[in-house]
Coordinates of C-alpha atoms in Angstrom, one line a residue:
M1 CA 16.9 -24.4 7.3
I2 CA 17.4 -25.4 11.0
P3 CA 14.7 -27.9 11.9
I4 CA 15.3 -28.0 15.7
F5 CA 16.2 -25.5 18.4
P6 CA 20.0 -25.7 18.5
K7 CA 21.7 -26.8 21.7
N8 CA 24.4 -24.2 21.4
I9 CA 21.8 -21.4 21.4
A10 CA 20.1 -23.0 24.4
K11 CA 23.4 -23.1 26.3
R12 CA 24.2 -19.5 25.3
A13 CA 20.8 -18.3 26.5
I14 CA 21.2 -20.0 29.9
T15 CA 24.8 -18.6 30.3
I16 CA 23.6 -15.0 29.4
Y17 CA 20.8 -15.3 32.0
L18 CA 23.1 -16.5 34.7
V19 CA 25.7 -13.8 34.0
S20 CA 22.9 -11.1 33.9
L21 CA 21.4 -12.4 37.2
A22 CA 24.8 -12.5 38.9
L23 CA 25.8 -9.0 37.8
V24 CA 22.5 -7.5 38.9
S25 CA 22.6 -9.3 42.2
V26 CA 26.2 -8.2 42.9
I27 CA 26.0 -4.6 41.7
F28 CA 22.6 -4.0 43.4
N29 CA 23.0 -6.5 46.2
Q30 CA 21.0 -4.4 48.6
Y31 CA 17.9 -5.0 46.4
M32 CA 18.6 -8.6 45.3
M33 CA 15.5 -10.7 44.5
L34 CA 14.2 -13.0 47.2
F35 CA 15.8 -16.5 47.0
G36 CA 12.6 -18.2 45.9
Y37 CA 12.3 -16.0 42.8
I38 CA 16.0 -16.6 41.9
V39 CA 15.4 -20.4 42.2
L40 CA 12.2 -20.2 40.1
G41 CA 14.0 -18.1 37.4
I42 CA 17.0 -20.4 37.1
T43 CA 14.8 -23.5 37.0
W44 CA 12.5 -22.0 34.3
V45 CA 15.2 -20.6 32.1
V46 CA 17.2 -23.8 32.2
G47 CA 14.1 -25.9 31.7
F48 CA 12.7 -23.8 28.9
F49 CA 15.8 -23.8 26.7
L50 CA 17.0 -27.3 27.3
L51 CA 13.5 -28.9 27.0
T52 CA 12.8 -26.9 23.8
N53 CA 16.1 -28.3 22.4
H54 CA 15.4 -31.9 23.6
L55 CA 11.7 -32.1 22.7
S56 CA 12.2 -30.5 19.2
I57 CA 14.6 -33.4 18.6
I58 CA 12.7 -36.4 20.0
W59 CA 9.3 -35.2 18.9
R60 CA 10.4 -34.3 15.4
K61 CA 9.7 -37.7 13.9
N62 CA 6.5 -38.3 15.7
P63 CA 3.3 -38.4 13.7
E64 CA 1.3 -35.2 14.0
K65 CA -1.5 -36.8 16.1
K66 CA 1.0 -38.1 18.6
F67 CA 2.9 -34.8 18.7
L68 CA -0.2 -32.8 19.4
T69 CA -1.3 -35.2 22.1
N70 CA 2.1 -35.0 23.8
L71 CA 2.1 -31.2 23.4
F72 CA -1.3 -30.7 24.9
W73 CA -0.6 -32.9 27.9
L74 CA 2.7 -31.3 28.5
A75 CA 1.2 -27.9 28.6
F76 CA -1.8 -29.1 30.6
A77 CA 0.3 -30.7 33.2
I78 CA 2.6 -27.7 33.7
R79 CA -0.3 -25.3 34.0
L80 CA -2.3 -27.6 36.3
I81 CA 0.6 -28.0 38.7
W82 CA 1.1 -24.3 38.8
V83 CA -2.6 -23.5 39.4
I84 CA -2.9 -25.9 42.3
V85 CA 0.4 -25.0 43.9
S86 CA -0.1 -21.2 43.5
Y87 CA -3.7 -21.5 44.8
F88 CA -2.7 -23.0 48.1
Y89 CA 0.5 -20.9 48.3
Y90 CA -1.4 -17.6 48.1
I91 CA -3.9 -18.9 50.7
S92 CA -1.1 -19.7 53.1
V93 CA 0.9 -16.5 52.5
V94 CA -1.7 -13.8 51.5
G95 CA -4.7 -15.3 53.3
E96 CA -6.8 -15.6 50.1
P97 CA -6.3 -17.3 46.7
F98 CA -5.1 -14.1 45.0
E99 CA -1.7 -12.9 44.2
F100 CA 0.2 -10.2 46.1
D101 CA -1.3 -6.7 45.8
A102 CA -4.2 -8.1 43.7
A103 CA -6.5 -5.4 42.3
D104 CA -8.2 -6.3 39.0
S105 CA -8.4 -10.0 39.8
I106 CA -10.3 -9.4 43.0
G107 CA -12.4 -6.8 41.3
Y108 CA -13.4 -9.3 38.6
H109 CA -14.2 -12.0 41.2
E110 CA -16.3 -9.7 43.3
E111 CA -18.2 -8.3 40.3
A112 CA -19.1 -11.8 39.1
E113 CA -19.9 -13.0 42.6
G114 CA -22.2 -10.0 43.1
F115 CA -24.2 -11.0 40.0
Y116 CA -24.4 -14.6 41.1
E117 CA -28.1 -14.3 42.2
V118 CA -29.0 -11.3 40.0
D119 CA -31.5 -11.8 37.1
W120 CA -29.9 -11.9 33.6
A121 CA -32.1 -9.0 32.5
D122 CA -30.5 -6.7 35.1
I123 CA -27.0 -8.0 34.3
W124 CA -27.6 -7.4 30.6
D125 CA -28.8 -3.9 31.3
Y126 CA -25.8 -3.2 33.5
Y127 CA -23.3 -4.1 30.7
F128 CA -25.2 -3.1 27.6
G129 CA -27.9 -0.7 28.7
T130 CA -28.1 3.0 28.3
G131 CA -25.9 3.6 31.4
A132 CA -23.1 1.3 30.2
H133 CA -19.6 2.7 29.6
G134 CA -18.6 0.8 26.5
F135 CA -17.8 -2.7 25.4
S136 CA -14.1 -3.0 26.3
D137 CA -13.5 -5.1 29.3
V138 CA -17.0 -6.4 29.5
G139 CA -16.2 -9.9 28.1
Y140 CA -14.3 -11.3 31.1
P141 CA -16.6 -10.3 34.0
L142 CA -19.6 -11.5 31.9
Y143 CA -17.8 -14.8 31.2
L144 CA -17.0 -15.2 35.0
T145 CA -20.7 -14.5 35.8
V146 CA -21.7 -17.3 33.5
L147 CA -19.3 -19.7 35.2
Y148 CA -20.4 -18.6 38.7
K149 CA -24.1 -19.1 37.8
I150 CA -23.3 -22.6 36.5
F151 CA -20.8 -23.8 39.2
G152 CA -21.2 -21.3 41.9
P153 CA -18.6 -18.6 42.9
I154 CA -15.8 -21.2 43.3
I155 CA -12.5 -19.5 42.6
I156 CA -10.6 -22.6 41.5
I157 CA -13.0 -23.6 38.7
P158 CA -12.3 -20.7 36.3
R159 CA -8.6 -21.3 36.8
L160 CA -8.9 -25.0 36.0
I161 CA -10.7 -24.0 32.8
K162 CA -7.8 -21.6 32.1
V163 CA -5.5 -24.6 32.2
F164 CA -7.4 -26.3 29.4
L165 CA -7.7 -23.1 27.3
S166 CA -4.1 -22.2 27.6
A167 CA -3.0 -25.8 26.8
Y168 CA -5.2 -25.8 23.7
T169 CA -3.8 -22.4 22.7
C170 CA -0.5 -24.2 22.1
I171 CA -2.2 -26.6 19.7
L172 CA -3.8 -23.6 17.8
L173 CA -0.4 -21.8 17.6
Y174 CA 1.2 -24.9 16.2
K175 CA -1.5 -25.2 13.5
V176 CA -1.2 -21.6 12.3
S177 CA 2.7 -21.8 12.5
E178 CA 2.8 -25.1 10.6
R179 CA 0.7 -23.8 7.8
T180 CA 2.7 -20.5 7.6
F181 CA 6.3 -21.7 8.1
G182 CA 6.3 -25.5 7.9
V183 CA 6.1 -28.4 10.3
D184 CA 9.4 -28.0 12.1
V185 CA 8.9 -24.4 12.8
G186 CA 5.3 -25.1 13.9
R187 CA 6.5 -27.7 16.4
M188 CA 9.1 -25.4 17.8
A189 CA 6.5 -22.7 18.3
G190 CA 4.1 -25.1 20.0
I191 CA 6.7 -26.4 22.4
M192 CA 7.9 -22.9 23.3
C193 CA 4.3 -21.8 23.9
A194 CA 3.8 -24.8 26.2
L195 CA 6.9 -23.9 28.2
M196 CA 6.5 -20.1 28.3
L197 CA 6.4 -19.0 31.9
N198 CA 4.1 -16.0 31.4
F199 CA 1.3 -18.1 29.9
V200 CA 1.6 -20.5 32.8
V201 CA 1.6 -17.9 35.5
Y202 CA -1.6 -16.2 34.2
C203 CA -3.5 -19.5 34.6
G204 CA -3.2 -18.9 38.3
Y205 CA -4.5 -15.4 38.2
H206 CA -8.2 -14.3 38.1
L207 CA -7.4 -12.1 35.2
K208 CA -8.7 -12.1 31.6
E209 CA -5.3 -12.6 29.8
T210 CA -5.6 -16.4 29.3
E211 CA -9.1 -16.3 27.8
M212 CA -8.1 -13.2 25.7
I213 CA -5.0 -14.9 24.3
F214 CA -7.0 -18.1 23.5
L215 CA -9.5 -16.1 21.5
E216 CA -6.6 -14.2 19.8
V217 CA -4.8 -17.3 18.7
A218 CA -8.0 -19.0 17.7
F219 CA -8.8 -16.0 15.5
L220 CA -5.3 -16.1 13.9
E221 CA -5.7 -19.9 13.2
R222 CA -9.2 -19.6 11.7
A223 CA -8.3 -16.5 9.7
D224 CA -5.2 -18.3 8.3
Y225 CA -7.3 -21.4 7.5
M226 CA -10.0 -19.3 5.8
I227 CA -7.4 -17.6 3.6
R228 CA -5.7 -20.8 2.6
S229 CA -8.8 -23.0 2.1
S230 CA -9.9 -23.7 -1.5
K231 CA -13.5 -22.8 -0.9
V232 CA -15.1 -19.9 1.0
K233 CA -17.6 -21.4 3.5
F234 CA -20.0 -19.3 5.4
W235 CA -19.2 -20.9 8.7
D236 CA -15.4 -20.2 8.2
I237 CA -16.1 -16.5 7.6
F238 CA -18.7 -16.4 10.4
L239 CA -16.4 -18.0 13.0
T240 CA -13.4 -15.8 12.0
S241 CA -15.6 -12.7 12.3
F242 CA -17.1 -13.8 15.6
L243 CA -13.6 -14.4 17.1
A244 CA -12.4 -11.0 15.9
C245 CA -15.5 -9.3 17.3
S246 CA -15.1 -11.1 20.6
L247 CA -11.7 -9.5 21.1
F248 CA -13.4 -6.0 21.3
F249 CA -15.1 -7.1 24.5
F250 CA -11.8 -7.9 26.1
R251 CA -9.5 -5.0 24.8
T252 CA -10.6 -2.7 22.1
V253 CA -7.2 -2.2 20.6
L254 CA -6.8 -6.0 20.3
G255 CA -10.0 -6.2 18.3
A256 CA -8.8 -3.4 16.0
A257 CA -5.5 -5.2 15.5
A258 CA -7.4 -8.4 14.5
V259 CA -9.5 -6.6 11.9
F260 CA -6.3 -4.9 10.5
A261 CA -4.5 -8.2 10.4
L262 CA -7.3 -9.9 8.6
A263 CA -7.5 -7.2 6.0
T264 CA -3.8 -7.2 5.5
G265 CA -3.7 -11.0 5.3
V266 CA -6.4 -11.1 2.6
L267 CA -4.8 -8.3 0.5
L268 CA -1.2 -9.6 0.7
S269 CA -1.4 -13.3 1.1
N270 CA 0.1 -15.4 -1.7
A271 CA -1.8 -18.5 -0.8
P272 CA -2.8 -20.4 -4.1
S273 CA -6.5 -20.1 -3.1
M274 CA -6.3 -16.3 -2.9
K275 CA -5.2 -16.1 -6.6
R276 CA -8.9 -16.6 -7.4
G277 CA -10.0 -13.0 -7.4
W278 CA -13.6 -13.8 -6.5
K279 CA -12.5 -15.2 -3.1
R280 CA -10.5 -12.2 -2.2
V281 CA -13.4 -9.9 -3.2
A282 CA -15.9 -12.0 -1.2
I283 CA -13.8 -11.8 2.0
I284 CA -13.1 -8.1 1.5
G285 CA -16.8 -7.5 0.9
W286 CA -17.7 -9.2 4.1
G287 CA -15.0 -7.2 6.0
I288 CA -16.4 -4.0 4.6
L289 CA -19.9 -4.9 5.7
C290 CA -18.6 -5.7 9.2
L291 CA -16.7 -2.4 9.3
V292 CA -19.8 -0.5 8.3
V293 CA -21.8 -2.1 11.1
V294 CA -19.0 -1.4 13.6
S295 CA -18.3 2.1 12.5
G296 CA -21.7 3.4 13.5
G297 CA -21.6 2.0 17.0
T298 CA -20.0 2.2 20.4
I299 CA -16.9 0.1 19.4
M300 CA -15.8 2.6 16.7
T301 CA -16.4 5.4 19.2
E302 CA -14.1 3.7 21.7
I303 CA -11.4 3.2 19.0
E304 CA -11.5 6.9 18.0
G305 CA -11.4 7.9 21.6
Y306 CA -8.3 5.8 22.3
W307 CA -6.5 7.3 19.3
E308 CA -7.5 10.9 19.9
D309 CA -6.5 10.7 23.6
R310 CA -3.3 8.7 23.1
D311 CA -1.0 11.7 23.9
S312 CA -2.9 12.8 27.0
N313 CA -3.1 9.1 28.2
V314 CA 0.7 8.8 27.9
E315 CA 1.2 12.0 29.8
A316 CA -1.3 11.1 32.5
K317 CA 0.3 7.7 32.9
R318 CA 3.8 9.1 33.2
T319 CA 2.7 11.8 35.6
E320 CA 1.1 9.1 37.8
Q321 CA 4.3 7.0 37.7
T322 CA 6.3 10.1 38.6
S323 CA 4.1 10.9 41.5
R324 CA 4.7 7.4 42.9
G325 CA 8.4 8.1 42.9
N326 CA 9.4 6.8 39.5
Q327 CA 11.2 10.0 38.4
W328 CA 12.6 8.7 35.2
A329 CA 9.3 7.4 33.8
K330 CA 8.8 10.7 31.9
Y331 CA 11.5 9.6 29.5
A332 CA 9.6 6.5 28.4
T333 CA 7.9 8.2 25.5
G334 CA 6.5 6.5 22.4
S335 CA 9.5 7.4 20.3
V336 CA 11.8 5.8 22.8
M337 CA 9.7 2.7 23.5
A338 CA 8.5 1.9 19.9
P339 CA 11.9 0.7 18.6
L340 CA 12.2 -1.6 21.7
V341 CA 8.8 -3.2 21.5
V342 CA 9.9 -6.6 20.1
V343 CA 12.1 -7.2 23.3
L344 CA 9.9 -5.4 25.9
P345 CA 9.3 -5.8 28.8
F346 CA 12.7 -6.0 30.3
S347 CA 13.3 -8.5 33.0
T348 CA 12.9 -7.2 36.6
M349 CA 15.8 -8.9 38.5
V350 CA 15.7 -6.6 41.6
N351 CA 13.4 -6.5 44.6
V352 CA 11.8 -3.0 44.4
D353 CA 8.4 -1.6 45.4
G354 CA 7.1 -5.1 46.3
Q355 CA 6.8 -6.0 42.6
Y356 CA 6.5 -9.7 43.3
A357 CA 4.5 -10.4 40.1
Q358 CA 7.3 -9.0 37.9
Q359 CA 9.9 -11.0 39.9
T360 CA 7.8 -14.1 39.4
K361 CA 7.7 -13.6 35.6
H362 CA 11.2 -12.2 35.3
A363 CA 12.5 -15.5 33.6
G364 CA 9.7 -15.3 31.0
N365 CA 10.5 -11.7 30.3
Y366 CA 14.2 -12.5 29.9
I367 CA 13.3 -15.1 27.3
R368 CA 11.5 -12.4 25.4
N369 CA 14.6 -10.1 25.6
F370 CA 16.9 -12.9 24.4
M371 CA 14.7 -14.1 21.6
G372 CA 14.2 -10.5 20.3
F373 CA 17.3 -11.2 18.1
F374 CA 15.4 -13.9 16.2
V375 CA 12.4 -11.7 15.7
L376 CA 14.5 -9.1 14.0
L377 CA 16.3 -11.8 12.0
A378 CA 13.0 -13.3 10.9
F379 CA 11.9 -10.0 9.4
Y380 CA 15.2 -9.6 7.6
E381 CA 15.1 -13.1 6.3
S382 CA 11.5 -12.9 5.2
F383 CA 12.5 -10.1 2.8
R384 CA 15.8 -11.7 1.8
Q385 CA 14.0 -15.0 1.0
K386 CA 11.0 -13.1 -0.5
K387 CA 8.7 -14.8 2.0
W388 CA 7.4 -11.6 3.5
R389 CA 3.9 -12.3 2.4
D390 CA 3.9 -15.3 4.8
F391 CA 4.1 -12.7 7.6
A392 CA 1.0 -10.8 6.3
L393 CA -1.4 -12.1 8.9
A394 CA 0.7 -12.8 12.1
G395 CA 3.2 -10.0 11.4
S396 CA 0.6 -7.3 10.8
F397 CA -1.3 -8.4 13.9
V398 CA 1.9 -8.1 16.1
I399 CA 3.0 -4.9 14.5
A400 CA -0.4 -3.3 14.8
Y401 CA -1.0 -4.3 18.4
L402 CA 2.5 -3.7 19.8
G403 CA 2.8 -0.5 17.8
V404 CA -0.4 0.9 19.4
V405 CA 0.7 -0.2 22.9
S406 CA 4.2 1.3 22.4
L407 CA 2.5 4.7 21.8
S408 CA 0.3 4.4 24.8
G409 CA 1.0 4.9 28.5
F410 CA 1.4 1.1 28.9
S411 CA 4.4 0.6 26.6
N412 CA 6.5 -1.0 29.5
S413 CA 3.6 -3.0 31.0
E414 CA 4.1 -6.8 30.8
R415 CA 0.4 -7.4 31.0
F416 CA -0.4 -5.1 28.1
L417 CA 2.4 -6.5 26.0
L418 CA 1.5 -10.1 26.6
P419 CA -1.0 -10.5 23.7
G420 CA 1.8 -9.8 21.3
L421 CA 3.7 -12.8 22.6
P422 CA 2.0 -15.6 20.6
G423 CA 2.8 -13.8 17.4
L424 CA 6.3 -13.1 18.5
I425 CA 6.9 -16.9 19.2
M426 CA 5.7 -17.7 15.7
I427 CA 8.1 -15.1 14.2
W428 CA 11.2 -15.9 16.3
T429 CA 10.9 -19.7 15.6
F430 CA 11.1 -18.8 11.9
G431 CA 14.1 -16.6 12.7
I432 CA 15.8 -19.6 14.4
S433 CA 15.1 -21.8 11.5
A434 CA 16.6 -19.2 9.1
L435 CA 19.8 -18.7 11.1
R436 CA 22.9 -18.8 8.9
K437 CA 26.7 -18.6 9.5
E438 CA 26.7 -15.0 8.3
T439 CA 23.9 -13.9 10.6
F440 CA 25.2 -15.9 13.5
K441 CA 28.1 -13.5 13.7
I442 CA 25.7 -10.8 14.7
F443 CA 24.4 -13.0 17.5
N444 CA 27.4 -12.5 19.8
P445 CA 27.0 -8.7 20.1
W446 CA 23.3 -9.3 20.8
C447 CA 24.2 -11.5 23.7
I448 CA 26.3 -8.7 25.2
G449 CA 23.4 -6.3 24.5
V450 CA 21.0 -8.5 26.5
V451 CA 23.3 -8.4 29.5
L452 CA 23.4 -4.6 29.2
M453 CA 19.6 -4.6 28.9
E454 CA 19.1 -6.5 32.2
V455 CA 21.7 -4.5 34.2
G456 CA 20.5 -1.2 32.6
W457 CA 16.9 -2.0 33.5
A458 CA 17.8 -2.7 37.1
Y459 CA 19.7 0.6 37.2
F460 CA 16.7 2.4 35.7
K461 CA 14.2 1.0 38.2
L462 CA 16.3 1.7 41.2
G463 CA 17.7 5.0 40.0
S464 CA 14.3 6.4 39.0
R465 CA 13.1 5.8 42.6
G466 CA 16.2 7.6 44.1
L467 CA 17.4 4.4 45.7
F468 CA 21.0 5.0 45.0

């Protein structure tokens, strides 16, 4: 088992990024990214891989309490700096503290601001009354409304809270990874979560992703703890159920994936405590009770609607993309995107359609593309080493959520794929630890494949718009 992130892997990742960036910039020089995004990308890729290697070495012998303190403050500092810098940057460039071409973020802010002086009875009726349109996406504007009523409609405050939530998410991811795969893998996962660009960037947006991912990882951590604990306590079951239910108010599919993951984890886990049949029966019984409650209400209706309309939703999304000039979008069907879901989204290394958000996060997306090898390796090694039951909770969550997204019209959307990233980090860190001389031979062809991914994606984005 490899206890740290190897330096030769880090150097290889940086080299492949630089080669990919250079090829894309030369081949498609007319659409080369703006200089600032190139500098950000290089800085982040180099920093991510070298710091992961360095910190996994120097923090390995630290006591757990010291490691967690260092991890939290590292993540907190990076996110705080980003939030403050991006806040004033957007004010100076855009004229308001929102990203370029902001849509949902401004909508969330204006909705919560509009409810600032409205009575709670009217707010509650708006979201949950007879005229409401379902539970999905209610959670974040309601959360913003609470914050605005406490602090006033001050935009920077929710983002500062995001800094804390995102930093603590790294702690939670470490805990569940440590219990699942061991201390060394858990520490690698925590460090990578702290350094992951996508998580940092969303702290500076007025969007729901940071809070949603916090609830998701908190659910996985509590569910894992409950499964492994020697005694079934009411509050453990209640908190796990509460966190799972809360996800339905942010994204229905995410809540459904959480319920599926919990059921799978309970049924397949080989934790010693689960060998007591009564505990497994008790948790399953509680799950069935919750399912009965949910099945008769709005949430179940939404899930059924999403599933029944999945084909028409894909067709509508592809038609809308085609109408905007993306002529090749019609080929991004579920059967094409599903096998690629562990590496998606591809990194946008060209300046097209003013997609500044994707250029900002292109380094983070590249990391996902590169680390996809270790996700696949982790699944292979889990069966070879007969540890596949360790993947029961996190693996089933990732597969369920990303599987549904890959069959939807948002299979290539970075924002919709983001909730799968914490689970992927857990899985690929195990893949790194399980790397052997025999499997390392497959790694070289993968590196070539990553270069082809990035160049091919640039060709697709430009070609589908008829730009060459």
